[in-house]
Coordinates of C-alpha atoms in Angstrom, one line a residue:
M1 CA 0.0 0.0 0.0
L2 CA 1.2 3.5 -0.8
E3 CA -0.3 6.4 1.0
S4 CA -1.3 9.7 -0.6
K5 CA 1.9 11.7 -1.2
P6 CA 3.1 15.1 -0.1
T7 CA 5.6 16.9 -2.4
L8 CA 9.0 18.5 -1.6
Y9 CA 10.5 20.9 -4.1
L10 CA 14.3 20.9 -4.1
S11 CA 16.5 23.6 -5.6
S12 CA 19.1 21.1 -6.7
F13 CA 20.0 17.4 -6.5
P14 CA 21.2 16.2 -3.1
S15 CA 25.0 15.9 -2.9
L16 CA 26.1 12.3 -3.7
K17 CA 29.1 12.7 -1.3
Y18 CA 26.7 13.5 1.5
L19 CA 24.3 10.7 0.6
L20 CA 27.1 8.2 0.3
G21 CA 28.4 9.3 3.7
R22 CA 25.0 8.6 5.2
L23 CA 24.9 5.2 3.5
T24 CA 27.8 4.1 5.8
F25 CA 25.4 4.4 8.8
S26 CA 22.7 2.2 7.1
F27 CA 24.7 -1.0 7.6
A28 CA 23.0 -1.4 11.0
K29 CA 19.5 -1.1 9.6
K30 CA 17.7 -4.5 9.5
L31 CA 14.1 -5.5 9.0
K32 CA 13.2 -7.2 12.2
E33 CA 12.2 -10.8 12.0
G34 CA 8.5 -11.1 11.5
N35 CA 7.9 -7.5 10.7
I36 CA 5.7 -7.0 7.6
P37 CA 6.1 -3.6 6.0
N38 CA 2.7 -2.3 4.7
S39 CA 3.7 1.0 3.2
L40 CA 6.6 3.1 1.8
P41 CA 7.4 6.7 2.5
R42 CA 4.9 8.9 0.7
L43 CA 7.2 11.8 -0.2
E44 CA 7.7 12.9 -3.8
Y45 CA 10.8 14.9 -4.6
I46 CA 10.5 17.5 -7.4
I47 CA 13.3 19.5 -9.0
D48 CA 12.7 22.2 -11.7
D49 CA 14.9 23.7 -14.4
V50 CA 17.4 20.8 -14.8
R51 CA 19.7 20.7 -17.7
P52 CA 21.7 17.5 -18.5
D53 CA 25.3 17.7 -17.2
Q54 CA 27.4 17.8 -20.4
D55 CA 30.7 16.6 -18.7
K56 CA 29.0 13.6 -17.2
L57 CA 27.1 12.9 -20.4
A58 CA 30.4 12.9 -22.3
I59 CA 31.8 10.2 -19.9
F60 CA 28.5 8.3 -20.0
N61 CA 28.5 8.3 -23.8
N62 CA 32.0 7.0 -23.9
V63 CA 31.6 4.2 -21.3
T64 CA 28.3 3.0 -22.8
H65 CA 29.5 3.2 -26.5
W66 CA 26.8 5.7 -27.5
N67 CA 27.3 6.7 -31.2
F68 CA 25.2 9.8 -30.9
N69 CA 24.0 13.0 -32.4
E70 CA 26.0 15.4 -30.2
D71 CA 22.9 17.0 -28.6
L72 CA 20.8 13.8 -28.3
V73 CA 20.6 12.5 -24.7
H74 CA 21.1 8.7 -24.3
P75 CA 17.8 7.2 -23.0
C76 CA 19.5 5.9 -19.9
F77 CA 21.3 9.0 -18.9
L78 CA 18.4 10.6 -17.2
Y79 CA 18.3 7.6 -14.9
T80 CA 21.7 8.5 -13.6
T81 CA 20.7 12.2 -13.3
A82 CA 17.9 11.1 -11.0
F83 CA 20.0 8.6 -9.1
P84 CA 20.6 10.9 -6.0
L85 CA 16.8 11.3 -5.6
Q86 CA 16.4 7.6 -5.5
I87 CA 19.1 7.2 -2.9
A88 CA 17.6 10.1 -0.9
L89 CA 14.2 8.2 -0.9
M90 CA 15.8 5.0 0.4
L91 CA 17.5 7.0 3.2
L92 CA 14.3 8.3 4.6
P93 CA 13.8 7.2 8.2
D94 CA 10.6 5.3 7.5
F95 CA 12.0 3.4 4.5
P96 CA 11.7 -0.2 5.9
F97 CA 14.6 -2.0 4.2
P98 CA 18.4 -1.8 4.5
I99 CA 20.0 -0.4 1.3
F100 CA 23.0 -2.7 1.3
G101 CA 22.1 -6.1 -0.1
L102 CA 19.1 -4.9 -2.1
I103 CA 19.0 -6.4 -5.6
H104 CA 18.0 -4.4 -8.7
I105 CA 15.9 -6.9 -10.6
R106 CA 14.2 -4.9 -13.3
N107 CA 14.1 -1.5 -15.0
K108 CA 11.7 -0.1 -17.5
I109 CA 12.4 3.2 -19.3
T110 CA 9.8 4.8 -21.5
Q111 CA 10.8 7.7 -23.7
Y112 CA 8.1 9.6 -25.5
R113 CA 10.3 11.7 -27.7
S114 CA 14.0 12.5 -28.1
I115 CA 15.5 14.7 -25.4
R116 CA 18.1 17.4 -26.3
L117 CA 20.9 18.8 -24.2
N118 CA 19.5 22.4 -24.2
E119 CA 16.2 21.4 -22.7
R120 CA 15.2 22.5 -19.2
L121 CA 13.5 19.6 -17.4
Q122 CA 11.5 18.9 -14.3
F123 CA 12.3 15.7 -12.4
R124 CA 9.8 14.0 -10.1
C125 CA 10.8 10.9 -8.0
K126 CA 8.7 8.8 -5.7
F127 CA 8.1 5.2 -4.5
A128 CA 5.6 3.2 -6.5
E129 CA 4.5 -0.3 -5.6
L130 CA 5.4 -2.5 -2.6
N131 CA 4.7 -6.2 -3.1
R132 CA 5.4 -9.5 -1.5
H133 CA 7.9 -11.6 -3.4
L134 CA 8.6 -15.4 -3.2
K135 CA 12.0 -14.5 -1.8
G136 CA 11.0 -11.5 0.3
W137 CA 9.8 -8.1 -0.7
E138 CA 10.0 -6.1 -3.9
F139 CA 9.5 -2.3 -4.3
S140 CA 9.6 0.1 -7.2
I141 CA 10.8 3.7 -7.6
K142 CA 9.2 5.8 -10.3
V143 CA 11.0 8.8 -12.0
R144 CA 9.1 11.1 -14.4
V145 CA 10.7 13.8 -16.4
Y146 CA 8.8 16.8 -17.9
S147 CA 9.7 19.4 -20.5
G148 CA 7.3 22.2 -19.6
P149 CA 3.9 20.4 -19.2
E150 CA 5.0 17.5 -21.5
L151 CA 5.9 14.1 -20.0
V152 CA 9.0 13.1 -22.1
W153 CA 10.5 10.3 -20.1
E154 CA 9.9 7.9 -17.2
S155 CA 11.5 5.0 -15.4
L156 CA 10.3 2.3 -13.1
S157 CA 13.0 0.5 -11.2
T158 CA 12.2 -2.6 -9.2
N159 CA 14.4 -3.8 -6.3
L160 CA 14.3 -6.9 -4.2
Y161 CA 14.9 -7.3 -0.5
I162 CA 15.6 -11.0 0.2
S163 CA 14.3 -12.4 3.5
N164 CA 13.9 -16.0 2.3
K165 CA 17.5 -17.3 1.9
T166 CA 16.8 -19.9 -0.7
N167 CA 18.3 -19.4 -4.1
Y168 CA 16.9 -16.4 -6.0
S169 CA 15.9 -16.7 -9.6
N170 CA 14.4 -13.9 -11.7
N171 CA 12.1 -15.2 -14.5
H172 CA 10.4 -12.1 -15.6
I173 CA 11.1 -12.4 -19.4
T174 CA 11.3 -15.6 -21.4
S175 CA 14.7 -16.4 -23.0
S176 CA 13.6 -18.9 -25.8
L177 CA 14.4 -17.2 -29.1
E178 CA 16.3 -17.8 -32.3
S179 CA 18.8 -15.1 -32.1
L180 CA 21.1 -12.9 -34.2
S181 CA 24.4 -11.7 -32.8
Y182 CA 24.4 -7.9 -32.6
G183 CA 27.8 -7.4 -30.9
A184 CA 30.4 -8.6 -28.4
L185 CA 32.5 -6.7 -25.9
Q186 CA 35.4 -7.6 -23.7
L187 CA 34.8 -6.0 -20.3
K188 CA 37.8 -5.0 -18.1
S189 CA 37.6 -5.2 -14.4
N190 CA 37.5 -1.4 -14.1
I191 CA 34.2 -0.9 -16.0
G192 CA 32.4 -0.4 -12.7
R193 CA 34.7 2.5 -11.7
K194 CA 34.3 4.1 -15.1
Y195 CA 30.5 3.9 -14.9
A196 CA 30.4 5.1 -11.3
R197 CA 32.1 8.4 -12.4
C198 CA 29.1 9.4 -14.6
S199 CA 26.3 7.6 -12.8
G200 CA 27.1 8.3 -9.2
D201 CA 26.5 4.7 -8.3
Y202 CA 29.6 3.9 -6.1
N203 CA 28.2 0.8 -4.6
L204 CA 31.3 -1.1 -3.7
I205 CA 30.0 -4.4 -5.1
H206 CA 30.8 -2.9 -8.5
L207 CA 34.2 -1.5 -7.6
N208 CA 35.9 -3.9 -5.2
K209 CA 36.1 -7.7 -5.3
W210 CA 36.7 -8.0 -1.6
F211 CA 33.6 -5.9 -0.7
A212 CA 31.6 -7.8 -3.3
K213 CA 32.6 -11.1 -1.6
L214 CA 31.0 -9.8 1.7
F215 CA 27.7 -9.9 -0.1
G216 CA 28.1 -13.4 -1.6
F217 CA 29.6 -12.5 -5.0
K218 CA 32.7 -14.3 -6.3
V219 CA 34.2 -10.9 -7.4
H220 CA 32.9 -7.5 -8.2
I221 CA 30.1 -7.2 -10.8
A222 CA 29.1 -4.8 -13.5
H223 CA 26.2 -2.4 -12.9
G224 CA 23.0 -3.7 -14.4
M225 CA 22.2 -0.2 -15.7
W226 CA 25.5 -0.1 -17.5
S227 CA 24.6 -3.3 -19.3
K228 CA 21.2 -1.9 -20.3
S229 CA 22.8 1.3 -21.5
W230 CA 25.2 -0.6 -23.7
C231 CA 22.4 -2.7 -25.1
I232 CA 20.5 0.5 -26.1
S233 CA 23.6 2.0 -27.6
T234 CA 24.1 -1.2 -29.7
L235 CA 20.5 -1.4 -30.7
H236 CA 20.6 2.3 -31.7
L237 CA 23.4 1.6 -34.2
K238 CA 21.4 -1.1 -35.9
H239 CA 17.9 0.5 -35.7
P240 CA 18.3 4.3 -35.3
S241 CA 14.8 5.0 -36.6
F242 CA 13.4 3.2 -33.6
F243 CA 14.7 5.9 -31.3
E244 CA 13.0 8.7 -33.3
R245 CA 9.6 7.4 -32.0
A246 CA 8.1 6.8 -28.6
F247 CA 9.4 3.5 -27.2
S248 CA 10.0 1.6 -24.0
V249 CA 12.9 -0.7 -23.0
D250 CA 12.1 -3.2 -20.3
V251 CA 14.9 -5.4 -18.9
S252 CA 15.2 -8.1 -16.3
F253 CA 18.5 -8.7 -14.6
K254 CA 19.0 -12.4 -14.4
S255 CA 22.4 -13.0 -12.9
P256 CA 25.5 -11.1 -11.8
L257 CA 27.9 -10.1 -14.6
Y258 CA 31.3 -10.9 -13.0
L259 CA 34.3 -8.8 -14.0
P260 CA 36.3 -9.1 -16.1
N261 CA 34.1 -10.8 -18.7
K262 CA 33.2 -11.1 -22.3
I263 CA 29.6 -10.3 -23.2
N264 CA 27.5 -10.9 -26.3
L265 CA 24.2 -9.2 -27.3
F266 CA 21.7 -11.4 -29.2
V267 CA 18.4 -10.2 -30.7
D268 CA 15.4 -12.3 -31.7
K269 CA 15.6 -13.0 -35.4
A270 CA 11.9 -13.0 -36.0
D271 CA 11.6 -9.5 -34.4
V272 CA 14.4 -8.2 -36.6
E273 CA 12.6 -9.5 -39.7
L274 CA 9.4 -7.8 -38.6
N275 CA 11.3 -4.6 -37.8
K276 CA 9.1 -3.7 -34.9
N277 CA 9.7 -4.8 -31.3
L278 CA 13.0 -6.3 -30.4
R279 CA 13.6 -9.0 -27.7
F280 CA 17.3 -9.3 -26.7
I281 CA 19.6 -11.2 -24.4
V282 CA 23.0 -10.4 -22.9
E283 CA 25.2 -13.4 -22.2
G284 CA 28.5 -13.6 -20.5
I285 CA 31.2 -16.3 -20.4
N286 CA 29.9 -19.8 -20.8
S287 CA 26.6 -18.4 -22.3
K288 CA 25.4 -17.4 -18.8
K289 CA 22.4 -15.2 -19.2
H290 CA 22.9 -11.8 -17.5
L291 CA 20.1 -9.7 -18.9
L292 CA 16.8 -10.2 -20.8
G293 CA 14.9 -7.4 -22.4
V294 CA 12.5 -6.1 -24.9
L295 CA 12.4 -2.8 -26.9
E296 CA 8.8 -1.9 -27.7
L297 CA 7.6 0.8 -30.1
L298 CA 4.6 2.6 -28.7

């Protein structure tokens, strides 16, 4: 259940250094055994008159391999712009879950038209759904971006808090398809640090193998949103006309992408022949499925 929301207008995005400093104190926060959260904080953050940060965008374009019109904003870049608001929501005192250990299991971005560097945008960020999950609890954060009165972009990110310690499996999108190879990339172990510079996501499971091991990973792992961004960049090279229309890209993160790694992007052959919606898969070493997704024209 989500209660009716108040709104809080901010003059600027919260400082990530300040937020990351507060994160260190969230280690002690635990959901008490038997407690059942029935609501999320009802606050919505709003920031007006935002222009994309050109320096961060240049780094982002480079690290995600975006072959772009110089003033066209990558569809995933606004997610990174809004990232401090999402962290601020999860640091609210009445947010019921510890941040460390949460798993980002799904992200859907909908872009209603192309977004340009010189646009002045309004960002709105709030919690969305809270639901029971087979392995614990899942909750979503919604970000909406307006240009004047026009809704131009939105994102819905779903995270999982695991309270049932049995093995987790995410089966949101089917993986059975006859595929075409759209690209391969050799990932170095420092891709997490490069992406963190432009995204602000300095979660140490992406930066440090020893910290990642504390949370049950073999080594550090790539950001799921980096993987999604690279997929969009690669699909844009093959199908640039798709991105001139309204579309959504919905992905499910299936398994950790350990670093270093070699990844391959495969796209459904039948979808390519129909030249409409595109289902795609990212596989790592030994054909282990990391990400499943679909690009849908609206």
